[in-house]
PDB file of C-alpha atoms in Angstrom:
ATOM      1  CA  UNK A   3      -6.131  68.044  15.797  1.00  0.00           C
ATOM      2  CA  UNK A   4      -7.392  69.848  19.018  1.00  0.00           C
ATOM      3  CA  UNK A   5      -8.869  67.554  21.389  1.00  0.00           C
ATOM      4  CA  UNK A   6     -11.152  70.653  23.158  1.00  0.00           C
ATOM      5  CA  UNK A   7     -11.617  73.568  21.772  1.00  0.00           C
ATOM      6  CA  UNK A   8     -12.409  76.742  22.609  1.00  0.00           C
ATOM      7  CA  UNK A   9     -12.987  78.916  19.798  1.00  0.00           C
ATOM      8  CA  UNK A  10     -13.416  82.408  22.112  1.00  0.00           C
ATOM      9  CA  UNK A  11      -9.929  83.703  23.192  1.00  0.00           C
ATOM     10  CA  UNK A  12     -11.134  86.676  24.937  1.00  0.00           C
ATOM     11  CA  UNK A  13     -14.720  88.494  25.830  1.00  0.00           C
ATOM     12  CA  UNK A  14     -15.565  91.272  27.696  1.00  0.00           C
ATOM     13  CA  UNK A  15     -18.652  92.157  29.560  1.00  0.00           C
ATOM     14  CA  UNK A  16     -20.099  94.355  31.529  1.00  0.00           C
ATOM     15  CA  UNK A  17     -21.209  93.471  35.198  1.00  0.00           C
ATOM     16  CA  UNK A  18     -24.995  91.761  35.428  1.00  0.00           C
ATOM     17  CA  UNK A  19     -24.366  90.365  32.002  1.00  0.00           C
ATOM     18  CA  UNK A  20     -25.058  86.965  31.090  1.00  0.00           C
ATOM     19  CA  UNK A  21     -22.197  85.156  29.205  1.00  0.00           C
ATOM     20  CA  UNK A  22     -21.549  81.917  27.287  1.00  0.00           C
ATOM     21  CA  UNK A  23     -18.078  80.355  26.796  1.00  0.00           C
ATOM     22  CA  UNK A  24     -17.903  77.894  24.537  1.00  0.00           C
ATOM     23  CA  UNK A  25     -16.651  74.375  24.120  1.00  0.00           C
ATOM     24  CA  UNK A  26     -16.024  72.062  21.620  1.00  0.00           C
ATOM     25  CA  UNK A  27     -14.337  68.665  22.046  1.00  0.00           C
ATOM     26  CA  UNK A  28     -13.515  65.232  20.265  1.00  0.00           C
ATOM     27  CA  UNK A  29     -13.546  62.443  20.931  1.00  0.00           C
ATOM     28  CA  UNK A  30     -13.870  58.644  19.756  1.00  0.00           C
ATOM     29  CA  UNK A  31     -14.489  57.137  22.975  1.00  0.00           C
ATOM     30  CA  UNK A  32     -18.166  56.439  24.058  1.00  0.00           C
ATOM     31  CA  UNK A  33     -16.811  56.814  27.198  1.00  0.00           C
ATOM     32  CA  UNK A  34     -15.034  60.629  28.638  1.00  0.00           C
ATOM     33  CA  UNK A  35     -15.716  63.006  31.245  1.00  0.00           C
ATOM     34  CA  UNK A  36     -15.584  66.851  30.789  1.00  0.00           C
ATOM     35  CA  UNK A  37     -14.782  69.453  32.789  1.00  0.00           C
ATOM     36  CA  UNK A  38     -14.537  73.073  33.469  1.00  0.00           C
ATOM     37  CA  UNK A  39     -12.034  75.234  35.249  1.00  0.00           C
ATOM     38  CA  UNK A  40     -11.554  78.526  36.598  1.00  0.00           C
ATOM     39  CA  UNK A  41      -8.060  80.297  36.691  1.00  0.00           C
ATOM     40  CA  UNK A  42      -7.767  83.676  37.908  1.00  0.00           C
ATOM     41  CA  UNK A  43      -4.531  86.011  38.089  1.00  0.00           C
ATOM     42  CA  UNK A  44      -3.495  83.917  41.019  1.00  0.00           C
ATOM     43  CA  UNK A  45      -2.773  81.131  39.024  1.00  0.00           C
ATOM     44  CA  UNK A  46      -4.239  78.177  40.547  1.00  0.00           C
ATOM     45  CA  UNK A  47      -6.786  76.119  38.726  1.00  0.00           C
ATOM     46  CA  UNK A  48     -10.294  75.798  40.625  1.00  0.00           C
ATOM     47  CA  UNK A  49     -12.649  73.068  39.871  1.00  0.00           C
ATOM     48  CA  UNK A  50     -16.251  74.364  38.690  1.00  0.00           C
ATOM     49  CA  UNK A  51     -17.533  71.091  37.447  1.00  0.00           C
ATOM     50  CA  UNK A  52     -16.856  67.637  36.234  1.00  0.00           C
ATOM     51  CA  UNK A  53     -19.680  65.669  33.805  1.00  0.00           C
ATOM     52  CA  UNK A  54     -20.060  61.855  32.248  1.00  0.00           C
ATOM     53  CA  UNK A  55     -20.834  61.245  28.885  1.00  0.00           C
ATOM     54  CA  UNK A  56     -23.920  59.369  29.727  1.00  0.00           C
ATOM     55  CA  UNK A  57     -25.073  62.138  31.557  1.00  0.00           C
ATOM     56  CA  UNK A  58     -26.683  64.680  29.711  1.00  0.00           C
ATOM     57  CA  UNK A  59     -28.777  66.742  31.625  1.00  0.00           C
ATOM     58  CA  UNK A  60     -27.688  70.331  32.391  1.00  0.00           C
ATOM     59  CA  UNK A  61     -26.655  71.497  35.400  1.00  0.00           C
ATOM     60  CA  UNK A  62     -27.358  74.765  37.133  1.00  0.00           C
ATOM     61  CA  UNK A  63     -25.185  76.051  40.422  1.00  0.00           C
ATOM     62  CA  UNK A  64     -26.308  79.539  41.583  1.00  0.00           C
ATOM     63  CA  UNK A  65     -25.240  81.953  38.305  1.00  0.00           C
ATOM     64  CA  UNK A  66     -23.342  79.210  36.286  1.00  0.00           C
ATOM     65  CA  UNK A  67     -25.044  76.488  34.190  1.00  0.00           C
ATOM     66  CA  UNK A  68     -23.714  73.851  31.707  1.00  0.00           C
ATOM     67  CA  UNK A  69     -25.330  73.078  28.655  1.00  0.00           C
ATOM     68  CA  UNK A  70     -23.992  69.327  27.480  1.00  0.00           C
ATOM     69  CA  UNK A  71     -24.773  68.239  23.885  1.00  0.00           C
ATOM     70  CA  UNK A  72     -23.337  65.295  22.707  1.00  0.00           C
ATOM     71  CA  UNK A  73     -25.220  65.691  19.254  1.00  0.00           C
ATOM     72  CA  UNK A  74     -22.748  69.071  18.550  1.00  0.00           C
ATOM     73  CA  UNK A  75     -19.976  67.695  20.788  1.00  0.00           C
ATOM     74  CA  UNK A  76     -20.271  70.564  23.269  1.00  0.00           C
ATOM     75  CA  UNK A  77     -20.171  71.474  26.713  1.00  0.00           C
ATOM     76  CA  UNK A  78     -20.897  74.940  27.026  1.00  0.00           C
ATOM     77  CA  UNK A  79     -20.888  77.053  30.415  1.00  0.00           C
ATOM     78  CA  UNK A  80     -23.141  80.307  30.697  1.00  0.00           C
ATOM     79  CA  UNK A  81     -22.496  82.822  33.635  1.00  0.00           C
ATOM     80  CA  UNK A  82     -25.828  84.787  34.538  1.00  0.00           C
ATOM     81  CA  UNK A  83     -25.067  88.348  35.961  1.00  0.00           C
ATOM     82  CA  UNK A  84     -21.410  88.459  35.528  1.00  0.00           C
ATOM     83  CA  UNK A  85     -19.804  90.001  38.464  1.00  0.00           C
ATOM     84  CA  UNK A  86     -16.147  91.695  37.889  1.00  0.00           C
ATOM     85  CA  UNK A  87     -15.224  88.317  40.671  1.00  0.00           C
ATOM     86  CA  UNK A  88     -15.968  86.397  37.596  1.00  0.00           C
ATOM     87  CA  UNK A  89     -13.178  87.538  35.499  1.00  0.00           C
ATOM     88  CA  UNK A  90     -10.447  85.250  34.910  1.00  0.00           C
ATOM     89  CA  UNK A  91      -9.508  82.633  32.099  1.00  0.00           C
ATOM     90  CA  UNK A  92     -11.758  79.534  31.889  1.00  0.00           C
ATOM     91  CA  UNK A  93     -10.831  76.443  30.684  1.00  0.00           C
ATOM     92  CA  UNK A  94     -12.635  73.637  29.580  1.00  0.00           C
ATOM     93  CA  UNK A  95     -10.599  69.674  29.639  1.00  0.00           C
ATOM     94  CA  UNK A  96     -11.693  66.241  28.488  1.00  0.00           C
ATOM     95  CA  UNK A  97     -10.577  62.855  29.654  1.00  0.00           C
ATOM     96  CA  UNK A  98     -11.174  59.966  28.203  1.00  0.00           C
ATOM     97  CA  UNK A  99     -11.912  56.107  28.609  1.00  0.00           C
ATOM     98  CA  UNK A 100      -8.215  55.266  26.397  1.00  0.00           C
ATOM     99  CA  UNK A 101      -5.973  56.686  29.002  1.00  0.00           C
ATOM    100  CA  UNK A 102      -8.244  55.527  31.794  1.00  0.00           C
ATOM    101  CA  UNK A 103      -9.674  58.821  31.945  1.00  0.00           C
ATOM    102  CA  UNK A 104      -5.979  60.149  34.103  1.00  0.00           C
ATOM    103  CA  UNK A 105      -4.492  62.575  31.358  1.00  0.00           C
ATOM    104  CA  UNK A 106      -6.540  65.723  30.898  1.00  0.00           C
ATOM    105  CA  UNK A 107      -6.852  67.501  27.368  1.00  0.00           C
ATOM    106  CA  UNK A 108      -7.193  70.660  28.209  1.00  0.00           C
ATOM    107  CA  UNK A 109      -8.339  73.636  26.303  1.00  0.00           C
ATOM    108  CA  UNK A 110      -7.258  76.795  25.467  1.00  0.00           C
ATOM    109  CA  UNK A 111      -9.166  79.148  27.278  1.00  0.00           C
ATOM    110  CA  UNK A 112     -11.221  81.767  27.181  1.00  0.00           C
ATOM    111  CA  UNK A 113     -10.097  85.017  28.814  1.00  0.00           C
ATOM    112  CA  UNK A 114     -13.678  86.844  30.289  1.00  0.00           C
ATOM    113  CA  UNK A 115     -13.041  90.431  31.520  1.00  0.00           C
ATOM    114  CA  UNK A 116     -16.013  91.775  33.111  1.00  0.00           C
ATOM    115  CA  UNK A 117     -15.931  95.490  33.661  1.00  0.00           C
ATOM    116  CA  UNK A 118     -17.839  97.305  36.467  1.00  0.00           C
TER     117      UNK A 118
ATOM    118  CA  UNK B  64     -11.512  70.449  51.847  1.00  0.00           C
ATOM    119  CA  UNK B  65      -8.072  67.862  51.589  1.00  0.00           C
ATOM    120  CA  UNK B  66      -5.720  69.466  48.836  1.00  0.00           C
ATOM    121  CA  UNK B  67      -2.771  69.133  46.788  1.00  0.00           C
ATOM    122  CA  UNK B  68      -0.047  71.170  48.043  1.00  0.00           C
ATOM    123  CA  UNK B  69       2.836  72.253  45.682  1.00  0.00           C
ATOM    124  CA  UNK B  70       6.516  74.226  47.418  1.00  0.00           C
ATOM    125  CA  UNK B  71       7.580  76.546  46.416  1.00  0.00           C
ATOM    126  CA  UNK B  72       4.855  78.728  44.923  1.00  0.00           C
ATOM    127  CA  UNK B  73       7.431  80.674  42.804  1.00  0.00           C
ATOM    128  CA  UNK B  74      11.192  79.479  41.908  1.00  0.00           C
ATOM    129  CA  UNK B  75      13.476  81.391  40.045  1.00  0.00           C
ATOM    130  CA  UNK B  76      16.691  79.383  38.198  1.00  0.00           C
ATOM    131  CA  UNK B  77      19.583  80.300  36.179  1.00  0.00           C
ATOM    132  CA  UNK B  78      19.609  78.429  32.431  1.00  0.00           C
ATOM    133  CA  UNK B  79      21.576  75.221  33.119  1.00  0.00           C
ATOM    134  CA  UNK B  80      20.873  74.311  36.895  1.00  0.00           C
ATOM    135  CA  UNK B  81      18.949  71.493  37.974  1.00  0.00           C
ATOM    136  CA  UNK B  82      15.580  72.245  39.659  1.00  0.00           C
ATOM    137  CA  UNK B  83      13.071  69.695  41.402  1.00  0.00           C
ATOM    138  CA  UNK B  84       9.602  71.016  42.291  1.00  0.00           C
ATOM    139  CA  UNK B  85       7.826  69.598  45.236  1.00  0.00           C
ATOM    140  CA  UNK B  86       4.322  68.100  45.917  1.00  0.00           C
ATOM    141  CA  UNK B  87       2.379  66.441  48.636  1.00  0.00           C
ATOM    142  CA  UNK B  88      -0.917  64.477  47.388  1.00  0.00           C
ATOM    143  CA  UNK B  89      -3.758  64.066  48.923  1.00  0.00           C
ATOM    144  CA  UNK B  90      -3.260  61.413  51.490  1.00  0.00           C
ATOM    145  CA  UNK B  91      -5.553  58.432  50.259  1.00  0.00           C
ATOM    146  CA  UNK B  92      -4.677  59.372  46.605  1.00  0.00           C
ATOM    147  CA  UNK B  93      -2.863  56.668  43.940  1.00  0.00           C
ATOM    148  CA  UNK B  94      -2.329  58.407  40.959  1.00  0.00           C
ATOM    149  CA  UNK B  95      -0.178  61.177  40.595  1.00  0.00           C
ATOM    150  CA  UNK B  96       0.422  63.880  37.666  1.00  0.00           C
ATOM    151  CA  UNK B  97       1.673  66.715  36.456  1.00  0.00           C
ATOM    152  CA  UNK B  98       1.227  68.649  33.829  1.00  0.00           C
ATOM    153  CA  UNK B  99       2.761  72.088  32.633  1.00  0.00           C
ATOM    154  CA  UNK B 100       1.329  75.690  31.648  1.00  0.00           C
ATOM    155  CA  UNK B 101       3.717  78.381  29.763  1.00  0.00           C
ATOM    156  CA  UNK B 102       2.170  81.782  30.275  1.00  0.00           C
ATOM    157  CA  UNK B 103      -1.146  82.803  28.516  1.00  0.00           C
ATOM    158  CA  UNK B 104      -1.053  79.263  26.938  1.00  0.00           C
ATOM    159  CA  UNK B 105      -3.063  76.100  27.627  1.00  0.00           C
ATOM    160  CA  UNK B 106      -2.538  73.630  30.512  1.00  0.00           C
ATOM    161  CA  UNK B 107      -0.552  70.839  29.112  1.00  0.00           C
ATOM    162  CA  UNK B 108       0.017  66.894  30.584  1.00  0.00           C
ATOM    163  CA  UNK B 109       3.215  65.877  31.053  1.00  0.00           C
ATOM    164  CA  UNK B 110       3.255  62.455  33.403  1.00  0.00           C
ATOM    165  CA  UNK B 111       1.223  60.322  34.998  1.00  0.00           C
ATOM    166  CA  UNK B 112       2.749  58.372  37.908  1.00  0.00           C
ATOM    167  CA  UNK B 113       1.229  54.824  39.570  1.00  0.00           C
ATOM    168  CA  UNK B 114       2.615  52.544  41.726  1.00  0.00           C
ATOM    169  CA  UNK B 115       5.767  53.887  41.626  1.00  0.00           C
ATOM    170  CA  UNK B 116       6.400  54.020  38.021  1.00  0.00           C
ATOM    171  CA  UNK B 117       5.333  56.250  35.051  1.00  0.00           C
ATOM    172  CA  UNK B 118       2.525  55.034  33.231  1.00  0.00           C
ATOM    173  CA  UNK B 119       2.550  57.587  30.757  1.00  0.00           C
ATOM    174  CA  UNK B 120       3.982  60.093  29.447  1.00  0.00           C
ATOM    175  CA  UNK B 121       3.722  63.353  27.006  1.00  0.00           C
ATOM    176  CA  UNK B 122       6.075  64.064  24.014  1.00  0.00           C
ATOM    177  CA  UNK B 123       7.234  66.995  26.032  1.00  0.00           C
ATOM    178  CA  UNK B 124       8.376  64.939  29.135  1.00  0.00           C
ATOM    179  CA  UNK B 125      11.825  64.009  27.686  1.00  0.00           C
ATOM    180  CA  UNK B 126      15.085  62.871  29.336  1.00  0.00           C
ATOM    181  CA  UNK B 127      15.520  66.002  30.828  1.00  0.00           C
ATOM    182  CA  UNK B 128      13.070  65.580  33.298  1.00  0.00           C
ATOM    183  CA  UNK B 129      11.928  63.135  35.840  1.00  0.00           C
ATOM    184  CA  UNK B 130       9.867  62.203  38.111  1.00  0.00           C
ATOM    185  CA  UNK B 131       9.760  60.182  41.814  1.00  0.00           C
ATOM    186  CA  UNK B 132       8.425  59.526  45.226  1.00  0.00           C
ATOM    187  CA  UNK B 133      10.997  59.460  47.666  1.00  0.00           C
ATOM    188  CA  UNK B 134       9.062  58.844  50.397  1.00  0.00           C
ATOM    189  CA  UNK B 135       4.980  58.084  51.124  1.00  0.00           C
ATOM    190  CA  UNK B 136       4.591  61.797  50.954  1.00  0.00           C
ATOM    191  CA  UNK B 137       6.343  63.648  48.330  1.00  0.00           C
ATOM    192  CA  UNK B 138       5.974  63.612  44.433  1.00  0.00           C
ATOM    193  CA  UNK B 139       8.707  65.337  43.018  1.00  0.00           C
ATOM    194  CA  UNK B 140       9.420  66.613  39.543  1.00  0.00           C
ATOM    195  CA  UNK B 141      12.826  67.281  38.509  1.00  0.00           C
ATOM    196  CA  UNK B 142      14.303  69.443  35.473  1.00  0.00           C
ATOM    197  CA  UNK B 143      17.896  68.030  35.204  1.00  0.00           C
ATOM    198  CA  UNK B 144      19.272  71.438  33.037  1.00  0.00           C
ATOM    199  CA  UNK B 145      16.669  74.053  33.117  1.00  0.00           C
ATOM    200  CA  UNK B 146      16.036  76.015  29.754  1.00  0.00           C
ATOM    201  CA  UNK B 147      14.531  79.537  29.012  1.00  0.00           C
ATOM    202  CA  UNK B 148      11.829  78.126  27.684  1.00  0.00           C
ATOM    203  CA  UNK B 149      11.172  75.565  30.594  1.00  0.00           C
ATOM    204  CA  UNK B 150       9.794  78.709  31.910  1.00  0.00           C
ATOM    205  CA  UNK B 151       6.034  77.769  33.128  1.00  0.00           C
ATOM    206  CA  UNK B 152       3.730  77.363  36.006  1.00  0.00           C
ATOM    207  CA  UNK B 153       3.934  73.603  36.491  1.00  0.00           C
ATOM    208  CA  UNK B 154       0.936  71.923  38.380  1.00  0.00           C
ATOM    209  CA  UNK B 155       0.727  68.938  40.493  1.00  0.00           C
ATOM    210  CA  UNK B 156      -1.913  66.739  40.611  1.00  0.00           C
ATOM    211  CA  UNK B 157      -3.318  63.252  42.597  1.00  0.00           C
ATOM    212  CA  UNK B 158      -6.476  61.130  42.400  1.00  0.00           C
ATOM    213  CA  UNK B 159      -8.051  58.239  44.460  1.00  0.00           C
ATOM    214  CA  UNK B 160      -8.408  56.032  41.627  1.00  0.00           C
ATOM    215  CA  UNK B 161      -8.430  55.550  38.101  1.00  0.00           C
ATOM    216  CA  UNK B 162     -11.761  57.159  36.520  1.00  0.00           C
ATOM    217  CA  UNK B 163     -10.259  60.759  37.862  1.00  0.00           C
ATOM    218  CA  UNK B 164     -12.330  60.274  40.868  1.00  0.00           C
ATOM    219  CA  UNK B 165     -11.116  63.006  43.426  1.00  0.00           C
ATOM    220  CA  UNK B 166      -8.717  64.414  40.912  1.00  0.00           C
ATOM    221  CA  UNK B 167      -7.356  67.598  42.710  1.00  0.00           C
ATOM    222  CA  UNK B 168      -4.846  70.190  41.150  1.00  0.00           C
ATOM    223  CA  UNK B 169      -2.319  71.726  43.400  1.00  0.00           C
ATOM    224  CA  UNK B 170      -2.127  75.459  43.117  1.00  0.00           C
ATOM    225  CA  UNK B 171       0.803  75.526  40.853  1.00  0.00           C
ATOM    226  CA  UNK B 172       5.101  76.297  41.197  1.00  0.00           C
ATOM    227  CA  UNK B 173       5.760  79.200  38.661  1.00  0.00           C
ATOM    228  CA  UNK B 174       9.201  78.212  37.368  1.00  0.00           C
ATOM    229  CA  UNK B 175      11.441  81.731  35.912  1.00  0.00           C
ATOM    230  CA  UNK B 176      14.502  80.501  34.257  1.00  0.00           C
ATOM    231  CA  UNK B 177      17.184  83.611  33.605  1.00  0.00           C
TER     232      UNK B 177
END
């Protein structure tokens, strides 16, 4: 079974459109931290945000936000006015308390193309 | 910013040669990883290194590969007898602590093997 999942495999926008990828996970652990992740063509992985499991409240930085639901297990990330810098494949990851939180479970990402 | 830093950025092998891909931590860092991506697939753990052993490891990370710290810099990963399908951008990773606390990715080594 799929640790995270991200159901979306590719969506395209058009510029000043708000998105929402979305993020599933599962876990047993009370404890786990979740992240997201931006890759574009380059390659490299960049950090976008890292969350507890006792902390719940969303979080807003400039156009992206994170909506956290443990009820539904998710961890979704919206992008307000998409800019075409936004495209690149997103991934969302999940550590947890049984491997003392080092090995990430990482998702298989969602590919956002946003057009000009 | 501190970062992870991974040499080289692209490395192209023949099927059958050995290959080792470099990476320098961040300085303060403990915990060491890496974990594997094949192209237009998901990003994929392979090892977790402390205190100058493994203390874990993915089905994937069999006896063909390994991993060490030669000195108090470098964290290498090596592919004794590359495959075609070893082909993959492989990424580095440290942390301060256990907890991922700091836990920084490097930007990646894209591995070809032909």
């Amino acid at each position: 079974a799929q640790k995270v999942t991200q159901a979306q495999t590719e969506i395209s926008v058009v510029e000043k459109e708000d998105v929402t990828l979305d993020c599933v996970y599962e876990t047993r652990d009370t404890t786990y931290y979740l992240f997201w992740y931006k890759q574009p063509p380059s390659g490299e992985l960049v950090f976008l945000i890292r969350r507890n499991s006792f902390d719940e409240q969303n979080e807003i930085s400039g156009r992206y936000s994170w909506n956290f639901q443990k009820s539904t297990s998710s961890f979704n990330f919206t992008i307000t006015a998409s800019q075409v810098v936004d495209s690149a494949v997103y991934f969302c990851a999940l550590s947890e308390t049984s491997y003392n939180f080092n090995k990430f479970y990482f998702g298989s990402g969602t590919k956002l193309n946003v057009k000009p | 910013e501190p970062e992870v830093t991974q040499t080289p950025s692209h490395q192209v092998t023949q099927m059958g040669q050995e290959v080792i891909l470099r990476c320098v931590p961040i300085s303060n860092h403990l915990y060491f990883y890496w974990y594997r991506q094949i192209l237009g697939q998901k990003v994929e753990f392979l090892v977790s290194f402390y205190n100058n052993e493994i203390s874990e490891k993915s089905e994937i990370f069999d006896d063909q590969f390994s991993v060490e710290r030669p000195d108090g810099s470098n964290f290498t990963l090596k592919i004794r007898s590359t495959k075609l399908e070893d082909s993959a951008m492989y990424f580095c990773a440290s942390s301060v602590k256990q907890e991922n606390y700091g836990y920084t990715f490097g930007s990646g080594t894209r591995l070809t093997v032909v």
